[in-house]
Structures are given as structure tokens and as C-alpha cells.
């Protein structure tokens, strides 16, 4: 560990970009945002402005489409287009009567997307596009767009209209973000559609309604709104249909027509697909600017930006999407509606998600001895959506509708708007997320101390590979980061074929080693003194950690009693609970629940169809689960750091972390050169990240919706709650929802996640996050309000759950089918007017095919993957947060051979533009960095200037480079830059990343290229364009 | 030995018999009332015993060793085995034999000879110079003070160990800790849970000494230096010279058990597991290695196998009453456990020594079986700081004149003439189940065999062999049979230096036809031996037979004996007289009836077990003292003289010295005590008084020095509370019932027990009854 350890992991305030652009945006944005009513249906003539964005695409599409049927209409650089196009669109739009034009809507779909798109729009892919930085601004009506925006978009321009519409009975508002490839619809349709009037519904109503909206109607609904028809300056009130704006956040390239690989139905052939210009395919883009996001505007839920972009949240009533993100930002009123749209209704919950440094900390509310106000029936916590009546003497629960009486001391008069007068001073009445101080009622016992128990493998292999030394060194350093104070307890044990405890508290000169040799039925050798107060025994601990590697230097025990060791360590901390951090290097081969090398069984032909090839992905022994539940009941959270050279049966091992709220870290093949640093950083982050102990979580929903299931790393003993012996900022839980009744259109449906936990400093807290979303009957609204990232993560996790039980091919097919079904539903219900020959993607889902493709090619679903790699992936996915999930499946690739300093400065980010994951973009003369939040690969092209190689890595030629290396900073600007970039990525990911150097022609190169998911591979599937073609064909087949 | 032993009634053979003349038939034998029995101290040293540097000749059929009673045909070079009459040829190296050139074993006076056996190269277990192994098993559930006593005793012992002796340490409390003395980086212990029974195999495997660990490292027999092929053992067992420092620092760091003890509860103590683990550890040594487990126990086992009482303090440790009423829930299970432990130890040839020091019981009663079967030592004291423990413990390890002469791996084989059957042996040994024609059907003690294993024995260890006669009148026509009977005891053992020795003792006695005349028989009666044998049998029966009424049984036998051998007119008690050969016996029985061996209810089961173990292993003289203490009186007027064991012996101006074996009481008469308190002994003019005071002290010290375990010394004054130690042993000829008849200065005993006089009266009456 000679190399200094960069403190990569812990998240630090990202460098403030002083990018001028950025600044501007910030200034301009707020206004814009405020005014912006995404939802507002095009209503007003002003709608035009909204349209603009939409418009752009259409124009482009219109132009291009006709001419080149094959090329996506969207192809024309959407971003660019916007400006110019806008006008035309606008013009066109109106005519179509976004309002009335029921017909138009349908066609229009194609167009609309763009509006959404533009905002988000740094479509990096297109070379022509303006620098990414500018794009983001577009959302806010940013600078770039300004030209156009100023004209039309203006405040009023915002699609805000929709929102209003939604209020009015049928959600008028949500313009289906869809793309029409079809040339037939041509641009025109597209334009109309998005305008929002889009409600596909042919209802006469909508039109009429929509019409009014423009003028007055809207205003009516939103009392506050005031805007001139022409230049809509939507007041703060944001129509619920926040749908559109959010889109904008999306990275999605503003390509007008989403990936419209327009394909003739007939001709829908591969050839066609191949002809598709890959540059025109929808791809994610990086946005470099920070997005300001208010969770609610104008008493409407605001659609959050995509999970993976950089945004700053202002909690204005709903909780930040970091804590809770719904797969659809509007709640379908009926189960049928949900079924029809082919999407899943679920919440991504990450209760301790880290905040952006610029965000306000969560207010802590202390209700004193009475504890927080709760509904007397459903026990829902007080939140901004509980309505006070009877002069504040009573309140109506927004979950169960029960009327409760306000405690006397908590009463307050209501203002004219029906809100309590003190609402704005009381965080629990105006914030989506608050933390309550828990009273005695919430404690079964005194809050537990922070207990850390380290368990280190000292078997022969661990010693010889340096894993033990790395672990000891890491622990030794990390001790300094443990919470100070007498409440911090620590214990250390080692194991090989026996378990060795250490009595650390001795008054004597050295620790005493206590061996527990019965690994079939373990126990602890001491009740006290195995776990000691850190503050008192620091010296012994350090001494011990220092001597462990040498003490076992000649250990010739190759066997590992891993499970027994965990059990023993558990017993040691059973009484208090705590964190158990295990460093493991070899397959548990002796003692209780010994495992066998299942990877070897039937090796040689893992060809598909082999009898139960997925069997080794299931835990080998059910007893592990039983044990894990016992751990969880005692509030012991287990993290396993696997530093190995061989198969260790992660599928079985991960059961324990998976059930106790921990996680598996996987270093394979462990390298004593590069991995110790990562190990240290991982460990440090593990300990320093925001976290809690002995937690219980429950999600409550408004009547009509109920929790179906929870997925994640936890233990569930009763149906309604999940027990989390440990919960930290990285862990997310998926909560799937189901209807048990119809919801009322226009009402709001609320979700509340309450997490009762103990902080590392021993305070008992309840973190309550509340999210209230509008309900809708309109399927188009659903598509517009879809959250691609959340949807994707949801299905990702479900897929991961399936892998151990279902043949891969079947899963891949399933994954593709999910994608097809969503698109088909859209096609069927929202774009009925278009001809079938067009491949239409809803704006919000335009990246769905790419995500789907990436998923089928991910480690979890690839064909040739080591069992442990796949098991690790499954485990990792099970607790991963939404942003991490996206980048895990869809890695980021950047070129680092030509880091251009000045340019980056402008961008406000150290990270250069992201390249599409296609080998087309990889030149042998370049060096590329690809990372997915876990691994970092640096590909050195075979023709790279050796000078650059030397500057960056210290090797003179490519051939000399080893695969495993420790990235160092050399004294030259390029190296510095690379390190800056790498550090920035580490900050973003909260992960140090495992670095590998790759070169062409060997395994490492193959590994690198396996991440380029847009490429076709013989084993794992088609190229991106082929895949799109396949989707198109499938949909067509189903339509007909 | 006490003065009484000066005559050395056991002679060179160390054999004593209840009857030195044997009735010929079973019927006659049973009429003798007192069973035919021999006691032997098989390795008692004697200056006259020759040691021969070769192996004895063995009879081809019965494998008896050539002895002085064999008939030798010097011409034919043939000897005839006195046991089976087999004719055996002398081997070539005896070619020189002639009437004038006899090998030592044929000299008539050398009925006992000793052979030094050469190691058998094919049998590694007999390899020479195996170092002795000591595994100390330390109880850590004690108060600091006691633990300190233990530590200092341990340190002292370690200093006394021979340099090459291997030492291991196991400490225990809630769990058992095996200390790995060979690990230098840090103190290292293997921890075994206390509440789970553990097999030898598990111990070996878990200590890394199992099959896998024992795989010999090819070409690198590292362990051989200690005589072990097993390298693993050297991690735990180190030569005393190498690990003295480690041991001392280990002892310094040893703390009392760290597991919390609930209020109102006993400490959790897993004696059973600790002993299992120690036994398992020794199992890794070769069988045949002389090894002892030295257990230092400070309280009852409350955890896991071998538990004798629950942790709840409100539940007292079982008493005799509980045992009688079958109200000791743990007893049987614990005995079973220790029995299996004993089996394991015996099969390994290892010894368990028990040093128990506690105010309450520690479970000696349960552990007795393991200690006794392995020939272990046992010492029961009330504190580790008490001299009973301290001095005894020291003597175990001390070399030199007072050495106990601890030997290992003994085997006792008995050959005897036809018609003699062996019922069994009472004493610290285990039957080897070696069947033969001389095995009786009825079993007493360790029977069903003609060979016994004695994992540990010392120079004073004594065994009682019980015989039966099987011949009938018919089968044994007079004149045809040999008038002599022969018994041969072959004892092989490993001496303290590791040499393998074989001692052969052959004795002969005369057959007599008692049906014709009982005179010869009477002359051959050994009262002392008979009393001791009766005590041993009684103790055994009390343990083995449910509802056994010892007093009645003894009374009945005594009455039968008196009826048979007394001279009297029927139904006239006053005419009753007894041959001097029997005259002491009734008094022995009287005292036996009152002793701790029969009146167990005055003692705890632990004490009873302890007393009985010593009764069974001590020689006749000492055992007789246990039954009937000796009393010596010191006064100005005379030399020290034996006094009657009667309350009447108490006098204000006397000092009494009572030796009851387990305790020695110096009792100052009232006047003496007053003088002493006034300090007369310090005044030059009262030197005589000072000498008087000193004399019993010196005598007591002499006894104490000779004895193991060291007896408790009680110095008390008349009417003092400690005086009860004396009073309990005295014949209550004066009680509160007849106190008025007593002379001044004497004492009374507050009891309802009958006095010797009353006892005799009844005996006479019953003996003469027709």
C-alpha cells in the first residue's frame, strides 16, 4: 500500500463549475422554471411556445423524413433544429389545433417528443450539436434555446398547459411524447401532437377543453395562473402534467423524432436497419449543467430530472427524487389502465440517499415527548398533504382518509387557502422529507452503539496473495474514520479452518488470541473483551492489525471456515448488533455450511440448455438464509469483501449480506498491486457514508394503492415492514405497487416512506419522505410521465432476481418483450392514427431500446460469464440505486488521449463528452476510459503515440503495460488531467473503481469491447440498429 | 510409616492376607466369614529385592514367571511350573544352571525379584526414556486469592519438573482453553465450549492434531526428538526446560474466568469438557507414554458434560441423602461421563490426578471413577492456600527421599494355583478383561480378569485381591493335592525415569482342611488385614448395592465370626472368650461401624469418595489407622504412650496426639492449655513443659512428612471448638447419660452412640445364641 490512497470514494462537494454558461443558466433558469408549466396544455395560443421545442423535431423530421425515409426523422440534430424550427412548428401547431385537433394529436405524437427532448438535450452524439453545455440550458429555456425560446417558449411557452388540462377532468394535457417516424404523418402531425392536446383520446371533450385552456380555462383551474395567451407566463403553479419538462432533463437528445429508425413496415429488414445512420439513433447525452429542480410547483408534482444527471433539488412539498422516485409520475386510476400501458408501477426508494452539496439538509423535527403527529388509523406521519379542517382542530389523513384531531399544542389557525398559517415554518408541513426525533415509543431498547467487527481471512491463499495484508492495512487506516467517542466498539477476528478471536482489552502487554476450533458449531470464546471500546484499546488494535500478516505468514491451512467464522463473529456482537465486515479470499470449504466448487461441476459445456446451468447461481444451502435472518433479527449487518483468485460461490455467500442490508465487494482476480487501494477506499466509504443501524422501513400509500412487494437487501419478517440491520446512502429498495381500488381522477395519490433508524451517533430517528402524485385516467399521460430510469431499474432488479431460476435466453427474450410491450402499448393506445410502418418511440422512453439492449448484454445476461461474476452482478444490482444502475448497464466511455484542457473548463466539468458505446468510436490511435461505477477500463489503442502512454502510465510502449496497475499521477499535464477526470468520476460514482488496462488482442481487450453494447456480438446479440429493427418488426407483427 | 509399621509385617513381598492358611473347599471358605483376600503393594521398594537385567522365563502354558518355588531338574535342565505343573526347558543361556549356580530368581529368599526389561525395538511405545507428560488443568473460576495460590503452586511445580518432562496447560471456566505454548508471536489459546460433549477425535481434529494434521512430513520427523512422531503435539506440549518462561508468563496473565456470573448463581465451570480436552490432547501422544492430567479444581462442574449441580445457588450440591433418595438429578449422568472418560484414559494409559480445593463439594464423588481407574492421585482440601493442598502438591513433583515414586503404565497379572479363583481387585486399577481359568464367576471390584491396568501407581499403592476357592471335597482327595498353594503377582510398569520394569512376587501358603481342625486356620488369621478388607468390601458394597445396610451386614458377619471362632457355652454370654488372634477384630468392627466409611451421613459424598479412594489404595497399616485411629498420650509422668481410643483418655494434664490418617489432632488438656497460654514454656525454668509441648508437634510432623496426601493438622485445646476432631473418634464411654460417674478433668461426649462396652455386651449375647 505504498501508493498514497486517493480519497476517491467519499463524496465530496463536486467542484463548482465556474462555467459561465452554467452560471447563466442558474440565473435564468429559476425564472424560467417558475414560469414554466410543463403540463400546461398547449391551450393557449401561447401554447405555441411550448410547442417550439416540440416543433423543432417535427420540422426536422418533416424535412428529413420525406426525403430519407430510412433515416430517422429525428436524425436531424434536434437541438440545432429547435431554434430555427420552432417558429414553423409553432405555426403549424396551432393550426392543428393542438387543442381541438384530436386527430392531429395522434399524428403529432412524433413531434411532441422533441419538446421534451430539447430541454434535456445535449445530444452529444451529433457532432453538429452545440456543445453539450448549452444543451442543458435548453431545458430551462436555456441560453441556447433562447433564441427560439425567447420567441415562443417564453414562460408561457412551457407546456405547462397540460397540467391544467389534467386537472380538468380528462387529462387533457399530456401530450404524448412520441415520435412518428412515419413520413406520412410528416412533420405536421408531430408538431401537433406534442402540443399536448395529444390526449390520444378521441374524446370530444378534450378538444373542447383544450381549447378553452388556452384562453381562460386554464387559469381557472389554477387560480394562480395568469398569463397572456400569447406569451404564457405560467405562474408558479405547475400543471400536474409536469411530464414534459422532466423530459427535458433527460439526457435524451432533442432529436425530434426519437429514434425513429423509420422503417417501412414492409421493408423492415435488417438491411434497412443497417442503413440506419448510427449517428441518428437515440443515445444518452451528458449534461454538464446543474439542473435546478423543485419537487412541486404550483401545488403540482413536478416531474424530476433523470436520475443520472446532475441536479439540485429544492424540496417544496414532495420529497426529492433521490429518496423516492416513482416509475410513472402520474398514477393510473385503475389497474386496467396500468396493465394496458405495459409499465410497472413502483417506487425506487433510497431513504438515505446522499444530498447534493448545494441542497438544503433535511430538517430535523423534534416533537418532544409526544412524538411525531400520526394518523390514528394508518399511522401515517404528518406531511404537507394532510389537510387541516375545522380551524385546524382536525386533520384528514392523505393515506387513509381518517379524520384525526390535532393535539391541542399543535393546533394552528388556517389561512384563507386552507393551509395552516404556520405551514411554511414547520418543515413537516412544507417539506417532502423530514426527520423526526424518535421517542421512547420507537425503541425496543436503547439505541445501539456503533459496533464494528472485522473478520479477516488468514488462510494460506489469503496470506500469499497479499489479501490479508491489504485488509489489515485498510482496516488500520480506516479506524481513524470511525465515529469518535465511547460508543464506538470494535472487534477483530481472523479465520482459516478455525476462528481466531482476540482479547483486546487486556491490561497486559499484548492481545490474547483465542481460537474457536469447533467450526461445526461455533461459539464465542469470551463474552466481553472481544468487542471493545475503540477509544480505550486503540493501541492493541493497531498492534494486532500490524502483526496479523506476519503472524500467519507461514500458515499452511488452505481451508476456510468462512460461514462458521461469520457465525462466530455474529455471536460476538449479537447482543448489541452492529456491522460485520468480512474479508474473504477462498471458498468456504470446512465447518458449518461448507460449500463446494460448484463452478467446476459440469464445466466444459455451459452451453445453453445444459441442465440447469443457472443452478450454481442459487444459494447452495438454505441454512444460509435461516442464518442470515437470525443475523438480521439481531441487527447485524454483514458486508463481505471478497478478495480472491478463484471461485468462492458468491451466490451462496451473498445471501447473508443480501438479507442483512449489507453488500458484497468483489475483487477478482485480486491483485496486490492495484486492489489494496480500492479495498481501502471501499472500506472507508462503507464506513463513512451516511448510514443507519437497526432500521425498519415501511411505505404507506393512499387508499386504492397498496404495496405489492419490496425488493432489495433487507430482511422481511412481517409483510408490511422491512428490517434493515444496516442501511446506507447507497442502498435502494424497489417497492412495487398494486391497485386495490380505483383512484379518482384528478385526485392525488401519496406515498410515504418512513425509515426508523439509529444514527452512528446513537440517535434514534425517523426519516419520513412523502411523495404525492396526481392520478390520471389518461394513458397518454402515463407515457408522458414515465420515468425511464426508474422503470429500467425496476425491471433490471426483477431480471436480476430471475436469473438464478430461469434460463438466460428466456430472460433475454423476456426483457426484450417487456420493451416491446411498452412500445406496443404506446403504439396501440397513443398513436393510433399513425400508419403502422412507423416506428414510434414515446419521448420519455426513447432510450428504452438502448437500455434494453444494454441490459441483455450486461454481465448478468451475457453468455460467457463466470458464475461468480454473474452472482456478484445479481447481488450488486439488488441494492443498487437508480443512478448507479443506469451507468452499470450503460457504461460511460470517454476519450482520454486528447484531453483538452480549455474545452473542459468551459463545460464546467472535468469529464469530456461521453462517446457512444460503439467500436466505431474507438480508434486504435486513442486511449479510452470506460467505467460503469464498478470497474474502470482504460483501453490503449495499438497505434497510440508512445509518448502519450509514457506520460499517462509511465510505460514506454503499449506492450509493456500490465493489466493490473495502480493509476498514478505523473508530472505532466496530461497525466494530471487524466487523474482529475478519474477523480471526478470517482466522486460522482462514490466508488473508487477497479482499474484495468486493456489492449487489443488479449483478454483485457476483449473485455473492453464486451462493454461496447452497441456492437453486434455473435453470442450476445445484435447491434443497436439491428435491435431497433427487431423491435420495430415485432411491434408490427403484433399490431397486425 | 508410623511406628507401628516398624515390624514390617509385609516383608519383602509386600503381601498380606486375611487368612494365611487357606481352607480347601468353598464351603469351608464361606464358613470362615472373612473372605480370602490378599493385599499387595506391587512396587513397594524394599532393600532386599534384587533387580535383574534380563527378562524372566515364562511358563509355556500359564506364562507364570520362573520363581523360587519351581522345581528344577538340573540335569535335564527343566523346571516345573508350580502353578500348572508344566515342564519347561531352560533356554540355552541358562545352560550354566546347577544346584550351586542358581539364577537369582531361584534363590528361596528372593520370592520377589525385579527385572529391567529391554525395550522392544518393534514396539515404539516401549521406547526407552519417554519423558513423562504433565497436562495441568486449571480451574479459573475462583476468587483472585485462590487463583493466586494455584498459580504459585503451579510455578513451584513447574520448577520441580524434570527438564525433559513435557508440559501442557488447559485452563477452564465457562469454556476450556488449551494453551498453545509453542506459539511465540502472541499468547494463543484454543477455546472449547463448555456445554458440549466432545470426543477424542473432535479434540484432535480441532486442535489440528487430527488425521490431517498428523500426516507425517516426509523425511522430516521433527517430533522424534521428544519421542513423538506427531509434530502437532509439540505445539501444546513442550519440555519444561523450554517453556518455563512461557508458562510463567502465562500464569501471570491468567485471569479468573471472564464470563459473567449471574447473581445467585454458581460460576459456570466446565470441568468435564476441560478434562475431555486434556485427555484428547494426550490422545495425540502415543499410548504407553507416561502422562498425567493434573486437575486443579476449585468448584463443582456446572456446565456441560460431567455437571454435578445446576448453576442456581439455591440448589445445593447433592448429599448422601439425595443420592439415597435418587434425588440427585445430575449424578448418574455425570458418573457415566466420567466413566467414559476413565475408559478413554485407560485405553491411552494416562492418569488423572485430582486436586480439589473448595469449601463446598466439587464432584469428587462423580470423578472418583476416573481417578481411581487410572490410578490417579486425589487430594481434597478446603483451599488452595491450605497446607493439605500446598504440601501435597509439592510432594507430587518433588524428587529425592520423599518422592512418591510416581510410575506409569502398570499392568498387574496374577497367576494362582488351580482351584483358586480371582473374584476381583479393589484398588486404583482397571480390569483388562483377560479371561482365564482362574477367573471366578462372582465379581467383586475390578473383576472378570487376571490382568489389570494401572495407568498410574506409586510405591505405596496397594491393591486388595479377593479370592474364592472352587474345589470341592470330592475333587480334592486329601493327600493327592499339593499342600501348598501359590500366588504370583507380575507387575510391569514404567518407572519415573522411563525405564520399563517387571516385578515378580511369588508367595506360597498352606492349604488346610478346616473341617478337621480350625486351630491352624485361627492361627493364620490377620486381624488388621481382615478389618481393612472388610472395610473395603463394605465401602464397595455401599456404593454398588442399593439399599445396602452396612452396619447390619458388618454386625452379622462379626457375630458369625464370633460364633464360629469364639469359645463359649451356648446361650451363656458370660462364658464367651475369643482367641487372641481375633481379639482386636471386634474393636476394629466397632470403630469401622462408626467410621466415615460407614457413617457416611456425617460427610458429603465428595468426602466419602475421597476417604474411600484412599482407603482402597493405602497399605494395611495406614488403612487400619483410618478405621481405628491411633492415640498417643503425652504427660509429665511418663514417656509418650499409646492411649485407649476412649474419651476416658482425656485428661487435663495430658496432651493427646490423634492420628486418624486424614487429620492429626494435637489435643491439649485444659491445664496444659492454660499453662501454655500463660507462656510457661518460654520460661527457662519450665523447659520440661516446653519439651512436653513440642514432643507431639514433632511426632505429628514426622507423620505428616511421610504421608500423602498431607493430613490436616489440628491443634486444639480441651473444650475448644476444634476439639470435636478428637471427640468424634473416641469411644463414647462417657456421655451425658453417665456423666456423673466420670472422673474430674475428663470429658464427656454428647452422643447417643453406643459405647464399645455396650457393643461388646450385645456381641457376646448374640454370638452365643443358638
PDB file of N, CA and C in Angstrom, chain B residues 643-680:
ATOM      1  N   UNK B 643      -2.640 -44.594  73.991  1.00  0.00           N
ATOM      2  CA  UNK B 643      -3.746 -44.473  74.919  1.00  0.00           C
ATOM      3  C   UNK B 643      -4.960 -45.135  74.311  1.00  0.00           C
ATOM      4  N   UNK B 644      -5.869 -45.483  75.183  1.00  0.00           N
ATOM      5  CA  UNK B 644      -7.113 -46.069  74.692  1.00  0.00           C
ATOM      6  C   UNK B 644      -7.877 -45.042  73.877  1.00  0.00           C
ATOM      7  N   UNK B 645      -8.454 -45.526  72.824  1.00  0.00           N
ATOM      8  CA  UNK B 645      -9.229 -44.607  71.985  1.00  0.00           C
ATOM      9  C   UNK B 645     -10.580 -44.401  72.665  1.00  0.00           C
ATOM     10  N   UNK B 646     -10.483 -43.755  73.759  1.00  0.00           N
ATOM     11  CA  UNK B 646     -11.671 -43.641  74.585  1.00  0.00           C
ATOM     12  C   UNK B 646     -11.698 -42.262  75.204  1.00  0.00           C
ATOM     13  N   UNK B 647     -12.861 -41.794  75.421  1.00  0.00           N
ATOM     14  CA  UNK B 647     -12.988 -40.459  75.984  1.00  0.00           C
ATOM     15  C   UNK B 647     -12.329 -40.392  77.361  1.00  0.00           C
ATOM     16  N   UNK B 648     -12.204 -41.531  77.939  1.00  0.00           N
ATOM     17  CA  UNK B 648     -11.582 -41.571  79.255  1.00  0.00           C
ATOM     18  C   UNK B 648     -10.108 -41.204  79.211  1.00  0.00           C
ATOM     19  N   UNK B 649      -9.537 -41.248  78.023  1.00  0.00           N
ATOM     20  CA  UNK B 649      -8.120 -40.912  77.904  1.00  0.00           C
ATOM     21  C   UNK B 649      -7.870 -39.427  78.044  1.00  0.00           C
ATOM     22  N   UNK B 650      -8.924 -38.677  77.915  1.00  0.00           N
ATOM     23  CA  UNK B 650      -8.752 -37.235  78.012  1.00  0.00           C
ATOM     24  C   UNK B 650      -8.481 -36.862  79.459  1.00  0.00           C
ATOM     25  N   UNK B 651      -7.473 -36.069  79.639  1.00  0.00           N
ATOM     26  CA  UNK B 651      -7.174 -35.625  80.991  1.00  0.00           C
ATOM     27  C   UNK B 651      -6.605 -34.218  80.928  1.00  0.00           C
ATOM     28  N   UNK B 652      -6.850 -33.435  81.934  1.00  0.00           N
ATOM     29  CA  UNK B 652      -6.489 -32.018  81.918  1.00  0.00           C
ATOM     30  C   UNK B 652      -4.998 -31.823  81.781  1.00  0.00           C
ATOM     31  N   UNK B 653      -4.193 -32.757  82.270  1.00  0.00           N
ATOM     32  CA  UNK B 653      -2.767 -32.518  82.253  1.00  0.00           C
ATOM     33  C   UNK B 653      -2.044 -33.375  81.202  1.00  0.00           C
ATOM     34  N   UNK B 654      -2.758 -33.746  80.191  1.00  0.00           N
ATOM     35  CA  UNK B 654      -2.163 -34.548  79.128  1.00  0.00           C
ATOM     36  C   UNK B 654      -2.269 -33.838  77.799  1.00  0.00           C
ATOM     37  N   UNK B 655      -1.371 -34.244  76.944  1.00  0.00           N
ATOM     38  CA  UNK B 655      -1.537 -33.867  75.545  1.00  0.00           C
ATOM     39  C   UNK B 655      -1.795 -35.149  74.788  1.00  0.00           C
ATOM     40  N   UNK B 656      -2.797 -35.119  73.956  1.00  0.00           N
ATOM     41  CA  UNK B 656      -3.112 -36.301  73.157  1.00  0.00           C
ATOM     42  C   UNK B 656      -2.768 -36.032  71.698  1.00  0.00           C
ATOM     43  N   UNK B 657      -2.232 -37.050  71.065  1.00  0.00           N
ATOM     44  CA  UNK B 657      -1.975 -36.937  69.620  1.00  0.00           C
ATOM     45  C   UNK B 657      -2.800 -38.005  68.936  1.00  0.00           C
ATOM     46  N   UNK B 658      -3.762 -37.554  68.164  1.00  0.00           N
ATOM     47  CA  UNK B 658      -4.642 -38.489  67.471  1.00  0.00           C
ATOM     48  C   UNK B 658      -4.244 -38.531  66.003  1.00  0.00           C
ATOM     49  N   UNK B 659      -4.033 -39.724  65.506  1.00  0.00           N
ATOM     50  CA  UNK B 659      -3.765 -39.858  64.073  1.00  0.00           C
ATOM     51  C   UNK B 659      -4.898 -40.648  63.468  1.00  0.00           C
ATOM     52  N   UNK B 660      -5.743 -39.931  62.754  1.00  0.00           N
ATOM     53  CA  UNK B 660      -6.830 -40.635  62.083  1.00  0.00           C
ATOM     54  C   UNK B 660      -6.556 -40.698  60.581  1.00  0.00           C
ATOM     55  N   UNK B 661      -5.338 -40.601  60.219  1.00  0.00           N
ATOM     56  CA  UNK B 661      -4.846 -40.600  58.845  1.00  0.00           C
ATOM     57  C   UNK B 661      -5.152 -39.307  58.104  1.00  0.00           C
ATOM     58  N   UNK B 662      -6.406 -38.926  57.995  1.00  0.00           N
ATOM     59  CA  UNK B 662      -6.748 -37.726  57.247  1.00  0.00           C
ATOM     60  C   UNK B 662      -6.469 -36.466  58.037  1.00  0.00           C
ATOM     61  N   UNK B 663      -6.545 -36.638  59.351  1.00  0.00           N
ATOM     62  CA  UNK B 663      -6.199 -35.477  60.149  1.00  0.00           C
ATOM     63  C   UNK B 663      -5.390 -35.947  61.359  1.00  0.00           C
ATOM     64  N   UNK B 664      -4.566 -35.042  61.818  1.00  0.00           N
ATOM     65  CA  UNK B 664      -3.778 -35.317  63.004  1.00  0.00           C
ATOM     66  C   UNK B 664      -4.147 -34.251  64.015  1.00  0.00           C
ATOM     67  N   UNK B 665      -4.565 -34.700  65.158  1.00  0.00           N
ATOM     68  CA  UNK B 665      -5.057 -33.753  66.154  1.00  0.00           C
ATOM     69  C   UNK B 665      -4.107 -33.726  67.348  1.00  0.00           C
ATOM     70  N   UNK B 666      -3.669 -32.561  67.675  1.00  0.00           N
ATOM     71  CA  UNK B 666      -2.923 -32.410  68.925  1.00  0.00           C
ATOM     72  C   UNK B 666      -3.866 -31.728  69.907  1.00  0.00           C
ATOM     73  N   UNK B 667      -4.135 -32.436  70.932  1.00  0.00           N
ATOM     74  CA  UNK B 667      -5.183 -32.012  71.872  1.00  0.00           C
ATOM     75  C   UNK B 667      -4.554 -31.725  73.226  1.00  0.00           C
ATOM     76  N   UNK B 668      -4.645 -30.466  73.627  1.00  0.00           N
ATOM     77  CA  UNK B 668      -4.081 -30.083  74.915  1.00  0.00           C
ATOM     78  C   UNK B 668      -5.150 -30.152  75.979  1.00  0.00           C
ATOM     79  N   UNK B 669      -4.813 -30.855  77.052  1.00  0.00           N
ATOM     80  CA  UNK B 669      -5.726 -30.871  78.184  1.00  0.00           C
ATOM     81  C   UNK B 669      -5.886 -29.458  78.732  1.00  0.00           C
ATOM     82  N   UNK B 670      -6.897 -29.303  79.513  1.00  0.00           N
ATOM     83  CA  UNK B 670      -7.251 -27.953  79.977  1.00  0.00           C
ATOM     84  C   UNK B 670      -6.091 -27.273  80.702  1.00  0.00           C
ATOM     85  N   UNK B 671      -5.501 -28.000  81.581  1.00  0.00           N
ATOM     86  CA  UNK B 671      -4.409 -27.432  82.376  1.00  0.00           C
ATOM     87  C   UNK B 671      -3.222 -27.069  81.487  1.00  0.00           C
ATOM     88  N   UNK B 672      -2.911 -28.000  80.650  1.00  0.00           N
ATOM     89  CA  UNK B 672      -1.794 -27.753  79.725  1.00  0.00           C
ATOM     90  C   UNK B 672      -2.051 -26.493  78.917  1.00  0.00           C
ATOM     91  N   UNK B 673      -3.273 -26.402  78.474  1.00  0.00           N
ATOM     92  CA  UNK B 673      -3.613 -25.254  77.640  1.00  0.00           C
ATOM     93  C   UNK B 673      -3.466 -23.957  78.426  1.00  0.00           C
ATOM     94  N   UNK B 674      -3.875 -24.010  79.643  1.00  0.00           N
ATOM     95  CA  UNK B 674      -3.771 -22.787  80.458  1.00  0.00           C
ATOM     96  C   UNK B 674      -2.315 -22.402  80.649  1.00  0.00           C
ATOM     97  N   UNK B 675      -1.538 -23.407  80.943  1.00  0.00           N
ATOM     98  CA  UNK B 675      -0.108 -23.120  81.149  1.00  0.00           C
ATOM     99  C   UNK B 675       0.504 -22.517  79.882  1.00  0.00           C
ATOM    100  N   UNK B 676       0.119 -23.157  78.816  1.00  0.00           N
ATOM    101  CA  UNK B 676       0.697 -22.698  77.561  1.00  0.00           C
ATOM    102  C   UNK B 676       0.282 -21.256  77.294  1.00  0.00           C
ATOM    103  N   UNK B 677      -0.987 -20.994  77.574  1.00  0.00           N
ATOM    104  CA  UNK B 677      -1.463 -19.637  77.327  1.00  0.00           C
ATOM    105  C   UNK B 677      -0.759 -18.621  78.207  1.00  0.00           C
ATOM    106  N   UNK B 678      -0.343 -19.093  79.338  1.00  0.00           N
ATOM    107  CA  UNK B 678       0.366 -18.171  80.229  1.00  0.00           C
ATOM    108  C   UNK B 678       1.834 -18.069  79.860  1.00  0.00           C
ATOM    109  N   UNK B 679       2.263 -18.863  78.912  1.00  0.00           N
ATOM    110  CA  UNK B 679       3.622 -18.720  78.390  1.00  0.00           C
ATOM    111  C   UNK B 679       4.695 -19.381  79.208  1.00  0.00           C
ATOM    112  N   UNK B 680       4.334 -20.357  80.030  1.00  0.00           N
ATOM    113  CA  UNK B 680       5.347 -21.025  80.854  1.00  0.00           C
ATOM    114  C   UNK B 680       6.455 -21.627  80.013  1.00  0.00           C
TER     115      UNK B 680
END
